[in-house]
Amino acid sequence: MLSSDLFRRALLEMLPQSVLAQDSNLSLTSDNSGHIFYDWLFQCHGFWHNATLIIASFIFVLYLALQAKQSYSKLSYGRSYVIISYYGCLWLVSLLNLAWCSFQAWECTPGKDLAWNLLSLFTTSGMLFLEVSLLAFLLQGNNAGGFEALTRTFVVSGLIVGLDILLKVVYVFGFGIPLFIEGNDHTNSVKWNLWVVHKLLLTAVYGFILFLYHSRWRERLPARPAFYKYVTIMFSLNAIQLFACGLTANGAAFGFWLYCATIVCYHAFYLPLLYITFLADFFQEEGMHLENVYYSEMKDAGFFDADWE
């Protein structure tokens, strides 16, 4: 043992100082990389929070990539401008959401406030644009298509989301309200009151559509059960978020935990839900049989019961 130690010491003395310095730098680099990886995956909100967001968003982007060739063929054959535009927006927002989910550590890293606020602003605004444009398009009826429907849909959605972006920019960069930085911040009453108003508006819109569906004006709405299942899910999610923001604004720690849980659900599962509701039939149905699918859904929903009376 003594001889081996003497041999190792002699060998180190024979090596040039540059080699020893390089080896030391490599060791420091390795330790630093390991520390960064640990912070990226475990710090801020914790492992399960980060892992759920990253895995769910990555799987959906991977699914879109695997289906890209088949989807491109359907888009080329169908030549639906609305579907093409919406599919492109879905791809863009999915990549933004994957980046948002992957860089959660930025939220708790000093000096990354600006980058995190910009990434969060673009990601949440893109997802809101998909929400609003889906409602604006489907409320025109299942047969809406072409440039006219696309223009109406994108103009309405663009105006609403543009106003939302403007207000958020003023709040975050003008007044310094940390809308997108959660941490353990459940004491900023101004911030949570703003989120209460935001969630209240979304809950009211989805609730109004559900009210129309159960009223005598439901024939004016699209007769697709999948659409109303989507509206029901989004109404429930926004109602829970509204409740959570209200509790947090009053200092309840449970409200903050509930709000964080709904944020995870939204960023992890909203885009797949949107795809299933609006695009899955277009890409999965063979040929041009969507009319039969819509007719079957309308019949199951009871829209033709009056014809038998």
Coordinates of C-alpha atoms in Angstrom, one line a residue:
M1 CA 0.0 0.0 0.0
L2 CA 2.9 2.3 0.9
S3 CA 4.7 1.6 -2.3
S4 CA 1.6 2.3 -4.4
D5 CA 1.1 5.7 -2.7
L6 CA 4.7 6.6 -3.4
F7 CA 4.4 5.6 -7.0
R8 CA 1.2 7.7 -7.4
R9 CA 2.9 10.7 -5.8
A10 CA 5.9 10.4 -8.1
L11 CA 3.7 10.1 -11.1
L12 CA 1.8 13.3 -10.2
E13 CA 5.1 15.1 -9.8
M14 CA 6.2 14.0 -13.2
L15 CA 3.0 15.2 -15.0
P16 CA 3.1 18.8 -16.3
Q17 CA 1.1 21.4 -14.4
S18 CA -1.1 22.2 -17.5
V19 CA -2.4 18.6 -17.4
L20 CA -3.2 18.8 -13.8
A21 CA -5.0 22.1 -14.2
Q22 CA -7.0 20.7 -17.1
D23 CA -8.0 17.7 -15.0
S24 CA -9.1 20.0 -12.2
N25 CA -11.1 22.1 -14.6
L26 CA -12.8 19.0 -16.0
S27 CA -13.7 18.0 -12.5
L28 CA -15.1 21.4 -11.7
T29 CA -17.1 21.4 -15.0
S30 CA -18.5 18.0 -14.2
D31 CA -19.6 19.1 -10.7
N32 CA -21.1 22.3 -12.1
S33 CA -23.1 20.4 -14.8
G34 CA -24.4 18.0 -12.2
H35 CA -25.5 20.9 -10.0
I36 CA -27.3 22.6 -12.9
F37 CA -29.0 19.3 -13.8
Y38 CA -30.1 18.8 -10.2
D39 CA -31.5 22.4 -10.0
W40 CA -33.3 22.0 -13.4
L41 CA -35.1 18.8 -12.3
F42 CA -35.5 19.0 -8.6
Q43 CA -35.4 22.6 -7.5
C44 CA -38.1 25.3 -7.7
H45 CA -41.4 23.3 -7.7
G46 CA -40.0 19.8 -7.1
F47 CA -39.3 16.7 -9.0
W48 CA -42.9 15.5 -9.6
H49 CA -44.1 18.9 -10.7
N50 CA -41.3 19.3 -13.2
A51 CA -41.3 15.7 -14.4
T52 CA -45.1 15.7 -15.1
L53 CA -44.9 18.9 -17.1
I54 CA -41.8 17.8 -19.1
I55 CA -42.9 14.2 -19.8
A56 CA -46.5 15.1 -20.8
S57 CA -45.5 18.0 -23.1
F58 CA -42.7 16.0 -24.7
I59 CA -44.9 13.0 -25.4
F60 CA -47.5 15.2 -27.1
V61 CA -44.8 16.9 -29.3
L62 CA -43.4 13.5 -30.1
Y63 CA -46.9 12.3 -31.1
L64 CA -47.3 15.3 -33.4
A65 CA -43.9 14.5 -34.9
L66 CA -44.7 10.9 -35.5
Q67 CA -48.0 11.8 -37.1
A68 CA -46.5 14.7 -39.1
K69 CA -46.2 12.8 -42.4
Q70 CA -49.8 11.5 -42.3
S71 CA -51.1 14.8 -41.1
Y72 CA -49.4 16.6 -44.0
S73 CA -51.0 14.2 -46.5
K74 CA -54.4 14.9 -45.1
L75 CA -53.9 18.6 -45.0
S76 CA -52.7 18.6 -48.6
Y77 CA -55.7 16.5 -49.7
G78 CA -58.3 18.3 -47.7
R79 CA -57.1 21.9 -48.4
S80 CA -58.9 23.3 -45.4
Y81 CA -57.4 26.7 -44.6
V82 CA -58.8 26.7 -41.1
I83 CA -57.4 23.3 -40.3
I84 CA -54.1 24.1 -41.8
S85 CA -53.8 27.3 -39.9
Y86 CA -54.9 25.8 -36.7
Y87 CA -52.6 22.9 -37.0
G88 CA -49.7 25.2 -37.6
C89 CA -50.6 27.3 -34.5
L90 CA -50.9 24.1 -32.5
W91 CA -47.4 23.1 -33.5
L92 CA -46.0 26.5 -32.6
V93 CA -47.7 26.6 -29.2
S94 CA -46.8 23.0 -28.4
L95 CA -43.1 23.8 -28.9
L96 CA -43.5 26.9 -26.7
N97 CA -45.2 24.9 -24.1
L98 CA -42.5 22.3 -24.2
A99 CA -39.9 25.0 -23.7
W100 CA -41.9 26.5 -20.8
C101 CA -42.2 23.1 -19.1
S102 CA -38.5 22.3 -19.6
F103 CA -37.2 25.6 -18.2
Q104 CA -39.2 25.7 -14.9
A105 CA -35.9 26.3 -13.1
W106 CA -35.8 29.8 -14.7
E107 CA -38.6 30.8 -12.4
C108 CA -36.5 30.4 -9.3
T109 CA -33.1 31.4 -10.8
P110 CA -31.8 35.0 -10.1
G111 CA -31.2 36.9 -13.3
K112 CA -33.7 34.9 -15.3
D113 CA -36.8 36.9 -14.5
L114 CA -37.0 38.6 -17.9
A115 CA -36.5 35.4 -19.8
W116 CA -39.1 33.6 -17.8
N117 CA -41.6 36.4 -18.0
L118 CA -41.2 36.6 -21.8
L119 CA -41.4 32.8 -22.2
S120 CA -44.5 32.6 -20.0
L121 CA -46.2 35.5 -21.8
F122 CA -45.7 34.0 -25.2
T123 CA -46.7 30.5 -24.1
T124 CA -49.9 31.5 -22.1
S125 CA -50.9 33.9 -24.8
G126 CA -50.5 31.2 -27.5
M127 CA -52.6 28.8 -25.5
L128 CA -55.3 31.4 -24.9
F129 CA -55.3 32.2 -28.6
L130 CA -56.1 28.5 -29.3
E131 CA -58.8 28.5 -26.7
V132 CA -60.5 31.6 -28.1
S133 CA -60.1 30.7 -31.8
L134 CA -61.6 27.3 -31.2
L135 CA -64.7 28.8 -29.6
A136 CA -64.9 31.5 -32.3
F137 CA -64.7 29.0 -35.1
L138 CA -67.0 26.3 -33.7
L139 CA -69.7 28.9 -32.8
Q140 CA -70.0 29.6 -36.5
G141 CA -71.1 26.1 -37.2
N142 CA -69.5 22.8 -38.2
N143 CA -69.7 23.7 -41.9
A144 CA -67.7 27.0 -41.6
G145 CA -64.7 27.0 -43.8
G146 CA -62.6 29.0 -46.2
F147 CA -60.9 32.4 -46.0
E148 CA -64.1 34.1 -44.6
A149 CA -64.4 31.8 -41.6
L150 CA -60.6 31.9 -41.1
T151 CA -60.5 35.7 -41.2
R152 CA -63.4 36.1 -38.7
T153 CA -61.9 33.5 -36.4
F154 CA -58.4 34.9 -36.3
V155 CA -59.5 38.6 -36.2
V156 CA -61.7 38.0 -33.1
S157 CA -59.1 35.8 -31.4
G158 CA -56.3 38.2 -32.3
L159 CA -58.1 41.2 -30.8
I160 CA -59.0 39.4 -27.6
V161 CA -55.5 37.9 -27.1
G162 CA -53.8 41.2 -28.1
L163 CA -55.7 43.0 -25.4
D164 CA -54.8 40.3 -22.9
I165 CA -51.1 40.6 -23.9
L166 CA -51.1 44.3 -23.6
L167 CA -52.6 44.2 -20.1
K168 CA -50.2 41.6 -18.9
V169 CA -47.2 43.5 -20.3
V170 CA -48.4 46.6 -18.4
Y171 CA -48.8 44.6 -15.2
V172 CA -45.5 42.7 -15.4
F173 CA -43.1 45.2 -17.0
G174 CA -44.9 48.5 -16.1
F175 CA -46.0 47.9 -12.5
G176 CA -43.7 45.1 -11.6
I177 CA -46.4 42.6 -10.6
P178 CA -45.0 39.1 -10.8
L179 CA -47.9 37.4 -12.6
F180 CA -45.8 34.5 -13.9
I181 CA -43.5 33.9 -10.9
E182 CA -45.2 31.7 -8.3
G183 CA -42.6 30.4 -5.9
N184 CA -44.3 30.7 -2.5
D185 CA -45.8 34.0 -3.3
H186 CA -49.4 33.8 -2.0
T187 CA -49.4 37.1 -0.2
N188 CA -49.5 39.5 -3.2
S189 CA -53.2 40.5 -3.1
V190 CA -53.0 42.6 -6.3
K191 CA -51.6 39.8 -8.3
W192 CA -54.1 37.3 -7.2
N193 CA -57.0 39.7 -7.6
L194 CA -56.0 40.2 -11.2
W195 CA -56.0 36.4 -11.7
V196 CA -59.4 36.3 -10.1
V197 CA -60.7 38.7 -12.8
H198 CA -59.0 36.8 -15.6
K199 CA -60.4 33.4 -14.5
L200 CA -63.8 34.9 -13.8
L201 CA -64.1 36.1 -17.4
L202 CA -63.1 32.7 -18.8
T203 CA -65.5 30.9 -16.4
A204 CA -68.3 33.2 -17.4
V205 CA -67.8 32.5 -21.2
Y206 CA -67.7 28.7 -20.8
G207 CA -70.7 28.9 -18.4
F208 CA -72.7 30.9 -20.9
I209 CA -72.1 28.4 -23.6
L210 CA -73.2 25.6 -21.4
F211 CA -76.3 27.6 -20.5
L212 CA -77.1 28.0 -24.2
Y213 CA -76.6 24.3 -24.8
H214 CA -79.3 23.5 -22.2
S215 CA -81.7 26.1 -23.4
R216 CA -84.1 26.4 -26.3
W217 CA -81.3 28.2 -28.3
R218 CA -79.0 25.2 -28.5
E219 CA -79.9 24.6 -32.2
R220 CA -77.8 27.7 -33.0
L221 CA -74.7 26.0 -31.5
P222 CA -72.6 23.2 -33.1
A223 CA -74.3 19.8 -32.5
R224 CA -71.1 18.0 -31.5
P225 CA -71.0 16.2 -28.1
A226 CA -67.2 16.3 -28.2
F227 CA -67.3 20.1 -28.3
Y228 CA -69.6 20.3 -25.2
K229 CA -67.5 17.8 -23.3
Y230 CA -64.5 20.1 -24.0
V231 CA -66.5 23.1 -22.8
T232 CA -67.6 21.3 -19.7
I233 CA -64.0 20.3 -18.9
M234 CA -62.7 23.9 -19.5
F235 CA -65.6 25.4 -17.4
S236 CA -64.7 23.1 -14.5
L237 CA -61.0 23.8 -14.7
N238 CA -61.5 27.6 -14.8
A239 CA -64.1 27.4 -12.0
I240 CA -61.5 25.6 -9.9
Q241 CA -58.8 28.1 -10.8
L242 CA -61.2 30.9 -9.9
F243 CA -61.9 29.3 -6.5
A244 CA -58.2 28.7 -5.9
C245 CA -57.2 32.3 -6.8
G246 CA -59.9 33.6 -4.5
L247 CA -58.6 31.5 -1.6
T248 CA -55.0 32.5 -2.3
A249 CA -56.0 36.2 -2.5
N250 CA -57.3 35.8 1.1
G251 CA -54.1 34.2 2.3
A252 CA -55.1 30.5 2.2
A253 CA -52.2 28.2 1.5
F254 CA -54.5 25.5 0.2
G255 CA -55.7 27.8 -2.5
F256 CA -52.1 28.4 -3.7
W257 CA -51.5 24.6 -3.8
L258 CA -54.7 24.0 -5.7
Y259 CA -53.9 26.8 -8.2
C260 CA -50.5 25.2 -8.9
A261 CA -52.1 21.8 -9.4
T262 CA -54.5 23.3 -12.0
I263 CA -51.6 25.0 -13.8
V264 CA -49.9 21.6 -14.1
C265 CA -53.1 20.0 -15.5
Y266 CA -53.5 22.9 -17.9
H267 CA -50.0 22.9 -19.4
A268 CA -49.7 19.1 -19.4
F269 CA -53.1 18.1 -20.8
Y270 CA -54.9 21.1 -22.5
L271 CA -53.2 20.8 -25.9
P272 CA -53.9 17.0 -26.2
L273 CA -57.5 17.7 -25.2
L274 CA -57.7 20.5 -27.9
Y275 CA -56.3 18.1 -30.5
I276 CA -58.8 15.4 -29.7
T277 CA -61.7 17.8 -29.7
F278 CA -60.9 19.7 -32.9
L279 CA -58.3 17.9 -35.1
A280 CA -58.4 14.2 -34.3
D281 CA -61.5 13.5 -36.5
F282 CA -59.9 15.3 -39.5
F283 CA -56.7 13.3 -39.3
Q284 CA -58.0 9.9 -38.3
E285 CA -61.1 9.5 -40.5
E286 CA -60.5 7.8 -43.8
G287 CA -61.8 9.6 -46.8
M288 CA -64.4 12.3 -46.6
H289 CA -66.8 10.7 -44.1
L290 CA -66.9 13.4 -41.5
E291 CA -70.5 14.3 -42.4
N292 CA -71.6 10.9 -41.3
V293 CA -69.7 11.3 -38.0
Y294 CA -71.3 14.6 -37.3
Y295 CA -74.7 13.3 -38.2
S296 CA -74.3 10.3 -35.8
E297 CA -73.2 12.7 -33.0
M298 CA -76.1 15.0 -33.7
K299 CA -78.5 12.0 -33.6
D300 CA -77.0 10.8 -30.3
A301 CA -77.3 14.2 -28.8
G302 CA -81.1 14.2 -29.6
F303 CA -81.1 17.0 -32.2
F304 CA -83.5 15.0 -34.5
D305 CA -86.0 13.9 -31.9
A306 CA -88.4 16.7 -32.9
D307 CA -88.6 15.2 -36.4
W308 CA -90.3 12.1 -35.1
E309 CA -92.9 13.9 -33.1

